[in-house]
Amino acid sequence: MGRIQKQYHYIYKTINLINEKYYIGVHSTNNLDDGYLGSGYRIRRSIKKYGENNHKKIILDFLPDRSSLKEREKELINENLLTDPLCM
């Protein structure tokens, strides 16, 4: 059984409003208001420590499908970004 195709595919940036640290990730969904802020270890830890209300998600780009989304993620998440002290 294959995966159900999602309607929206996007790259997002979640910002901690207290310390300005940010997380960049990808998400596919049928509901743009699903409350998703990220699932990486550091962003989950930040949400647990500071609360969801102290984080803001910004959609950076919409892509037509999941494979395009993954390719765009590879372009954005580079060595320069990962060495930024504000990047989670």
Short mmCIF file of C-alpha atoms in Angstrom, two decimals:
data_model
loop_
_atom_site.label_atom_id
_atom_site.label_comp_id
_atom_site.label_asym_id
_atom_site.label_seq_id
_atom_site.Cartn_x
_atom_site.Cartn_y
_atom_site.Cartn_z
CA MET A 1 0.00 0.00 0.00
CA GLY A 2 1.49 3.37 -1.05
CA ARG A 3 1.59 6.60 0.89
CA ILE A 4 -1.32 8.98 0.61
CA GLN A 5 -0.30 12.06 -1.39
CA LYS A 6 -0.40 15.28 0.63
CA GLN A 7 -1.75 18.50 -0.84
CA TYR A 8 0.93 20.93 0.45
CA HIS A 9 4.72 20.54 0.54
CA TYR A 10 6.78 23.34 2.05
CA ILE A 11 10.04 24.46 3.61
CA TYR A 12 9.63 26.31 6.88
CA LYS A 13 11.61 28.16 9.49
CA THR A 14 10.59 27.93 13.15
CA ILE A 15 12.01 30.72 15.30
CA ASN A 16 12.33 30.70 19.07
CA LEU A 17 11.02 34.15 20.02
CA ILE A 18 13.01 34.16 23.30
CA ASN A 19 16.55 33.45 22.06
CA GLU A 20 16.09 33.91 18.27
CA LYS A 21 17.42 30.43 17.49
CA TYR A 22 15.80 28.86 14.44
CA TYR A 23 15.15 25.52 12.81
CA ILE A 24 14.65 24.93 9.09
CA GLY A 25 12.77 21.86 7.93
CA VAL A 26 10.28 20.41 5.46
CA HIS A 27 6.68 19.33 5.92
CA SER A 28 3.94 17.78 3.82
CA THR A 29 0.34 18.10 4.95
CA ASN A 30 -3.28 18.50 3.91
CA ASN A 31 -3.84 21.15 6.60
CA LEU A 32 -1.66 24.27 6.66
CA ASP A 33 -2.90 25.01 10.18
CA ASP A 34 -1.95 21.63 11.66
CA GLY A 35 0.26 23.24 14.34
CA TYR A 36 3.43 21.53 13.11
CA LEU A 37 6.59 23.33 14.32
CA GLY A 38 9.21 20.66 13.62
CA SER A 39 10.28 17.22 14.71
CA GLY A 40 14.06 17.44 15.05
CA TYR A 41 15.62 16.77 18.45
CA ARG A 42 16.71 20.36 19.08
CA ILE A 43 13.46 22.01 18.02
CA ARG A 44 11.42 19.55 20.12
CA ARG A 45 13.66 20.31 23.11
CA SER A 46 13.26 24.06 22.53
CA ILE A 47 9.46 23.74 22.34
CA LYS A 48 9.40 21.69 25.53
CA LYS A 49 11.60 24.23 27.36
CA TYR A 50 10.06 27.50 26.10
CA GLY A 51 6.56 26.42 25.04
CA GLU A 52 4.83 26.41 21.65
CA ASN A 53 3.62 30.00 22.17
CA ASN A 54 7.25 31.20 22.18
CA HIS A 55 7.91 29.76 18.71
CA LYS A 56 6.77 31.09 15.35
CA LYS A 57 6.73 29.15 12.08
CA ILE A 58 7.26 30.94 8.76
CA ILE A 59 6.70 29.11 5.48
CA LEU A 60 9.63 29.92 3.20
CA ASP A 61 8.69 28.09 0.01
CA PHE A 62 6.02 25.77 -1.42
CA LEU A 63 7.07 22.94 -3.71
CA PRO A 64 4.89 20.82 -6.03
CA ASP A 65 5.74 17.42 -4.52
CA ARG A 66 7.72 15.60 -1.84
CA SER A 67 10.70 14.79 -4.07
CA SER A 68 11.10 18.45 -5.09
CA LEU A 69 10.84 19.36 -1.43
CA LYS A 70 13.69 17.02 -0.46
CA GLU A 71 15.89 18.40 -3.26
CA ARG A 72 15.26 21.98 -2.13
CA GLU A 73 16.07 21.00 1.45
CA LYS A 74 19.47 19.67 0.32
CA GLU A 75 20.19 23.05 -1.30
CA LEU A 76 19.22 25.05 1.81
CA ILE A 77 20.76 22.95 4.57
CA ASN A 78 24.44 23.50 3.89
CA GLU A 79 27.67 23.80 5.90
CA ASN A 80 27.29 27.58 6.20
CA LEU A 81 23.83 27.24 7.73
CA LEU A 82 24.86 24.45 10.09
CA THR A 83 27.74 26.51 11.51
CA ASP A 84 25.44 29.44 12.35
CA PRO A 85 25.28 29.55 16.17
CA LEU A 86 21.57 30.47 16.00
CA CYS A 87 20.70 27.43 13.88
CA MET A 88 19.20 24.52 15.82
#
